[in-house]
Short mmCIF file of C-alpha atoms in Angstrom, two decimals:
data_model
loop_
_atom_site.label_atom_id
_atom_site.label_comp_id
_atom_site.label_asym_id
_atom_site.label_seq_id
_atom_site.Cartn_x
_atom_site.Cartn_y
_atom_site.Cartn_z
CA UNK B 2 20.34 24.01 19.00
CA UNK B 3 17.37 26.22 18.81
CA UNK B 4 14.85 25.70 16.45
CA UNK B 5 14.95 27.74 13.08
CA UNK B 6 10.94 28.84 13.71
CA UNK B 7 11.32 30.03 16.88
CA UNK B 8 12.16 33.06 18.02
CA UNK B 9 14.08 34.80 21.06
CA UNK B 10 10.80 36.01 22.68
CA UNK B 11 13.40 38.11 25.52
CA UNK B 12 15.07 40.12 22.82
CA UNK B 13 12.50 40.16 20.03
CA UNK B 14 9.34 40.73 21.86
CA UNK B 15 8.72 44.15 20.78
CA UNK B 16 8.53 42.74 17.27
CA UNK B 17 6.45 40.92 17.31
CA UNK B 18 2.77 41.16 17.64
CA UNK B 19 0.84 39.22 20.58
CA UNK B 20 -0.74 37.10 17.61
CA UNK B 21 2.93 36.17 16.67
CA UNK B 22 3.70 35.03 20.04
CA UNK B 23 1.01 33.02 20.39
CA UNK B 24 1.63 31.06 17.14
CA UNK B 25 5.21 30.61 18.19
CA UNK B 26 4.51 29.77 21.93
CA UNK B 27 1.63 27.52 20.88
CA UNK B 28 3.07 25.87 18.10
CA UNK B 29 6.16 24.61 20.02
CA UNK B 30 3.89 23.65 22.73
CA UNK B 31 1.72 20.88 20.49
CA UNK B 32 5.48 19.95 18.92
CA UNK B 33 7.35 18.79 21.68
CA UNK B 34 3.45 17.06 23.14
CA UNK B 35 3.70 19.87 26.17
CA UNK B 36 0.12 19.75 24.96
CA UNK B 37 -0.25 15.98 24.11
CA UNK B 38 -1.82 14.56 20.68
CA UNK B 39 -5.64 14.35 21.43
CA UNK B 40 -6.10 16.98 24.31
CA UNK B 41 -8.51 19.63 24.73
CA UNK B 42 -7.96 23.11 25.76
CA UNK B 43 -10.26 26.15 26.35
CA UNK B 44 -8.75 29.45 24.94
CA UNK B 45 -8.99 31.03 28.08
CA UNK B 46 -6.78 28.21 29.74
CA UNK B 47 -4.15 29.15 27.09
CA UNK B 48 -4.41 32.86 27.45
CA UNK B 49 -3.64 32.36 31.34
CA UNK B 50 -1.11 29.98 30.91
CA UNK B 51 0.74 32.05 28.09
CA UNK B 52 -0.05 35.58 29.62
CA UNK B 53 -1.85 36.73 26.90
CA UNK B 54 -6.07 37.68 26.14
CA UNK B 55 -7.87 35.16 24.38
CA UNK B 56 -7.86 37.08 20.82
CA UNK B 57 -4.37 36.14 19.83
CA UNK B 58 -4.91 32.26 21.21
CA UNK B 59 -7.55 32.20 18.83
CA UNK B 60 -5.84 33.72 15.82
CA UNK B 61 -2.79 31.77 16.45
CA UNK B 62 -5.15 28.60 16.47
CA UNK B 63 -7.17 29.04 12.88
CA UNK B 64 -3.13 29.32 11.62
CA UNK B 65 -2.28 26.08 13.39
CA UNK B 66 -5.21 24.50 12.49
CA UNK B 67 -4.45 25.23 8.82
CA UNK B 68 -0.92 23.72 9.33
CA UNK B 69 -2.61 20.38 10.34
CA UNK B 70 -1.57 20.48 14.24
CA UNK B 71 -4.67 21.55 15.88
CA UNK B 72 -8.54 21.66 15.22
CA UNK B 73 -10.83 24.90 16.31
CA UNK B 74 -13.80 23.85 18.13
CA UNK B 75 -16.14 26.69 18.16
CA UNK B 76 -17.64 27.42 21.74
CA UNK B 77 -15.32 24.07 22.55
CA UNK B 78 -12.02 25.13 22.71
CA UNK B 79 -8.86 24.16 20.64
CA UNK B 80 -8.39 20.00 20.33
CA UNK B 81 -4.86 18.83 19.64
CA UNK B 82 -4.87 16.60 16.67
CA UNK B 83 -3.50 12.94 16.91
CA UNK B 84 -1.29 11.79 14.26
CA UNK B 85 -2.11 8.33 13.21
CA UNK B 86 0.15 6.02 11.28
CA UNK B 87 -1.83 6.74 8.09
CA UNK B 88 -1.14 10.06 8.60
CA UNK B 89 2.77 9.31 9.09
CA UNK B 90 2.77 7.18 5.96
CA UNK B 91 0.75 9.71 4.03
CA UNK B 92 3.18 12.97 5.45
CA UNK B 93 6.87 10.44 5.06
CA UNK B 94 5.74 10.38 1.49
CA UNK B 95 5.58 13.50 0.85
CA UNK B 96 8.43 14.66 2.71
CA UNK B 97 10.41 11.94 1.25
CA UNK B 98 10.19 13.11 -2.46
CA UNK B 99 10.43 16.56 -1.49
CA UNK B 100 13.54 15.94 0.62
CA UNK B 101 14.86 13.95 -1.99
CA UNK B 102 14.67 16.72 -4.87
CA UNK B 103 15.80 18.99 -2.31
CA UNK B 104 19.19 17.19 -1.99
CA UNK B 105 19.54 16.08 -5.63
CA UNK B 106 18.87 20.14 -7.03
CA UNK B 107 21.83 21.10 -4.59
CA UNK B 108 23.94 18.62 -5.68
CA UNK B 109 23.48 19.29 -9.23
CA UNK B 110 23.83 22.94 -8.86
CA UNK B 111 26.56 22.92 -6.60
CA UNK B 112 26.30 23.18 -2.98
CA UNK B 113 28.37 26.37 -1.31
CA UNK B 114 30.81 26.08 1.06
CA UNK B 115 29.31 27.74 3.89
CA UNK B 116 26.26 25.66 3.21
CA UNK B 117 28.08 22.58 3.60
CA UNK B 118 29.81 24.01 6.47
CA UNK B 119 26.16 24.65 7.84
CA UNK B 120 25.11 21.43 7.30
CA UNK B 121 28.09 19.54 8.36
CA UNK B 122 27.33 21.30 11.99
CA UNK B 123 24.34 19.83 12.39
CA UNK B 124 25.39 16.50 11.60
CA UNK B 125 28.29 17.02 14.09
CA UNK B 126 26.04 18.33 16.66
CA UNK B 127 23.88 15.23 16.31
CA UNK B 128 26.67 13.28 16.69
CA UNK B 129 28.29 15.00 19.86
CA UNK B 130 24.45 14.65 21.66
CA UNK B 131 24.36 11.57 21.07
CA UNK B 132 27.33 10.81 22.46
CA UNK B 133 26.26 12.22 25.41
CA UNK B 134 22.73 10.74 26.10
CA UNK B 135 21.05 13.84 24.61
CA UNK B 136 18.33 12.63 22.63
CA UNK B 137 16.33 15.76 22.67
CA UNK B 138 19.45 18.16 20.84
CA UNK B 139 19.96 15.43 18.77
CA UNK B 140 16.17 15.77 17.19
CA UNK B 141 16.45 19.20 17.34
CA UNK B 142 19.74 19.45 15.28
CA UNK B 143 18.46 16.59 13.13
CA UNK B 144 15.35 19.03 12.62
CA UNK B 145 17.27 21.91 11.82
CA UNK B 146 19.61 20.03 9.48
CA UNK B 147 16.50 19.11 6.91
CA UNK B 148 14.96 22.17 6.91
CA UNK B 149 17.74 23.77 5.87
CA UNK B 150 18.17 21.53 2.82
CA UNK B 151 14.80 21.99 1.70
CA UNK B 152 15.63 25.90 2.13
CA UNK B 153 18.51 25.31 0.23
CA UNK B 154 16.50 24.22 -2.82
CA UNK B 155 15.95 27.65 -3.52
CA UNK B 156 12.01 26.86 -3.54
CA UNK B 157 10.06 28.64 -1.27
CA UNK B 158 6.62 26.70 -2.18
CA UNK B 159 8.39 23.29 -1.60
CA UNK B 160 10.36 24.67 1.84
CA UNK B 161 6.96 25.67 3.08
CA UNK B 162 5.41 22.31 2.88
CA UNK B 163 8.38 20.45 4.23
CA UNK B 164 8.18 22.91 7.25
CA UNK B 165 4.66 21.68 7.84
CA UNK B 166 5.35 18.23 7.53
CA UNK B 167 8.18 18.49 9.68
CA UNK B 168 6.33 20.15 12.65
CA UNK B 169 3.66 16.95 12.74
CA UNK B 170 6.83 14.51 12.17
CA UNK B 171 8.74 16.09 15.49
CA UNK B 172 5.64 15.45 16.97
CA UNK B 173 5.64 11.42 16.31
CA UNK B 174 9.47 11.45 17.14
CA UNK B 175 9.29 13.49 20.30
CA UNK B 176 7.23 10.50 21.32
CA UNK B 177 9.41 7.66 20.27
CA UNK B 178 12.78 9.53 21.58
CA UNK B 179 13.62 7.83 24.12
CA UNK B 180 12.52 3.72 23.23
CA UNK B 181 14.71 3.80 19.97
CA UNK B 182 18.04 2.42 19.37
CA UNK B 183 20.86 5.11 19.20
CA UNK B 184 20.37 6.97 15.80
CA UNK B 185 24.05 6.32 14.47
CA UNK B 186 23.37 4.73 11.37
CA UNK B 187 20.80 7.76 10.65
CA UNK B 188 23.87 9.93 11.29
CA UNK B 189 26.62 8.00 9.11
CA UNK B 190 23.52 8.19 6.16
CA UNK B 191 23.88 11.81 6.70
CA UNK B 192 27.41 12.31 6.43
CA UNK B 193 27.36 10.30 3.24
CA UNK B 194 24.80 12.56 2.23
CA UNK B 195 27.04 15.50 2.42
CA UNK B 196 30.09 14.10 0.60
CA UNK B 197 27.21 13.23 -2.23
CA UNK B 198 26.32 16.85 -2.30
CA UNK B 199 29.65 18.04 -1.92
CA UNK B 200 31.06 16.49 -5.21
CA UNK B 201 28.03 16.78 -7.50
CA UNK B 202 26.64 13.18 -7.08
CA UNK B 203 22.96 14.23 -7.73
CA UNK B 204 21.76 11.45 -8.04
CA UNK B 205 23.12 9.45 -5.13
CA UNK B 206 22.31 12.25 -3.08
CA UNK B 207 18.74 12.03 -4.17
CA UNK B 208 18.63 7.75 -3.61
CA UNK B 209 20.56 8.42 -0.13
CA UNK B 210 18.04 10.94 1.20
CA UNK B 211 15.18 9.08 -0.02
CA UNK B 212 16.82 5.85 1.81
CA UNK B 213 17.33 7.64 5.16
CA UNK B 214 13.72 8.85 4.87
CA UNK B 215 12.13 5.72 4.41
CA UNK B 216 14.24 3.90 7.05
CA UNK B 217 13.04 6.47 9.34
CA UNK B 218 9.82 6.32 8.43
CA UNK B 219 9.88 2.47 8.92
CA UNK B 220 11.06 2.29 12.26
CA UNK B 221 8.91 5.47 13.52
CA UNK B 222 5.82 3.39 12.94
CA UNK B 223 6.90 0.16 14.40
CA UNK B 224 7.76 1.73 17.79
CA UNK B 225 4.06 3.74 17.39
CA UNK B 226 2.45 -0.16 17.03
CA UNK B 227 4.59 -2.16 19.47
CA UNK B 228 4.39 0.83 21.62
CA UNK B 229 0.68 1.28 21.45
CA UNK B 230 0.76 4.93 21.28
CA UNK B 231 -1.39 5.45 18.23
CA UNK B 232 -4.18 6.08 18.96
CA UNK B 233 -1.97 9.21 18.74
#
């Protein structure tokens, strides 16, 4: 399942401005670690390697930087910025709360139908991925499925900042993929989730999300230390 930020660069390409590409190309690079947590990279490397002049690599880097994924270097380049456990702890928190409202203003309010229906296909696509040793879909539809909670708040300020968050989160768990246990409890938390939401439970849906955050969390950061991949 595609991710809700980026775009079809075949069909929407003359749409979008070189600057835009860059962000989107860029950004999904330092997500999924093509460009790994701590690396340097000289703007003209990136224009090559995404076809592009060096302009737009550089706009589309002060907008990343300000998103907390990269840092500008001037006359040095662009340096991917780790994510430490501090900074998992300090981001979970956030996200956490946030997440947490998210799920217990649409259960109080009444979720839609086609929004449950929405959300109850990403759960299932989870579910089928996992079921078939695809760990990558799986974080991808597990991605999808909280950002479109927090968009179903109805509060643009507060979907913004999960967005973020998100982006430096997929980063820690593109890293920890493939060493974790099978994500089936995070799954069953999620369907429970939905049946909260679906008959006005507000706030069970609000203790359940907060739960399924924190476990997350929790385990994240013990694979990072036994792992020894933070320095990160």
């Amino acid at each position: 399942m595609a991710d809700a930020a980026m775009v079809d660069l075949d069909n929407s390409s003359e749409k979008l401005s070189q600057t835009q590409r860059a962000i989107i190309q860029l950004r999904e690079m330092v997500i999924t670690n093509k460009l790994l947590p701590g690396s340097n990279h000289l703007e003209a490397e990136l224009a090559v390697l995404l076809g592009m002049s060096r302009t737009p690599i550089r706009e589309a880097a002060i907008i990343l930087e300000g998103q907390g994924l990269v840092e500008v270097k001037p006359r040095r380049g662009i340096r991917v910025l780790p994510v430490s456990t501090s900074d998992l702890e300090e981001i979970y928190a956030i996200l956490t709360e946030l997440e947490a409202l998210s799920a217990w203003q649409v259960a109080s309010r009444g979720i839609l139908r086609k929004d449950l229906e929405i959300l109850n296909d990403y759960v299932d696509e989870m579910e089928d991925a996992i079921n078939k040793g695809d760990r990558v879909r799986w974080a991808n539809a597990d991605d999808m499925f909280h950002r479109k909670l927090a968009s179903l708040s109805g509060n643009r300020r507060l979907e913004g900042i999960v967005a973020t968050y998100s982006d430096q989160v997929h980063r820690a768990r593109m890293l920890t993929l493939h060493i974790r246990p099978a994500p089936l409890s995070s799954i069953s938390g999620q369907r429970e989730l939905l049946r909260a939401m679906e008959f006005g439970n507000a706030d069970k849906a609000r203790e359940l999300h907060r739960r399924h955050r924190t476990e997350a969390k929790n385990e994240m950061i013990e694979l990072i230390l036994s792992h020894g991949f933070m320095a990160l």
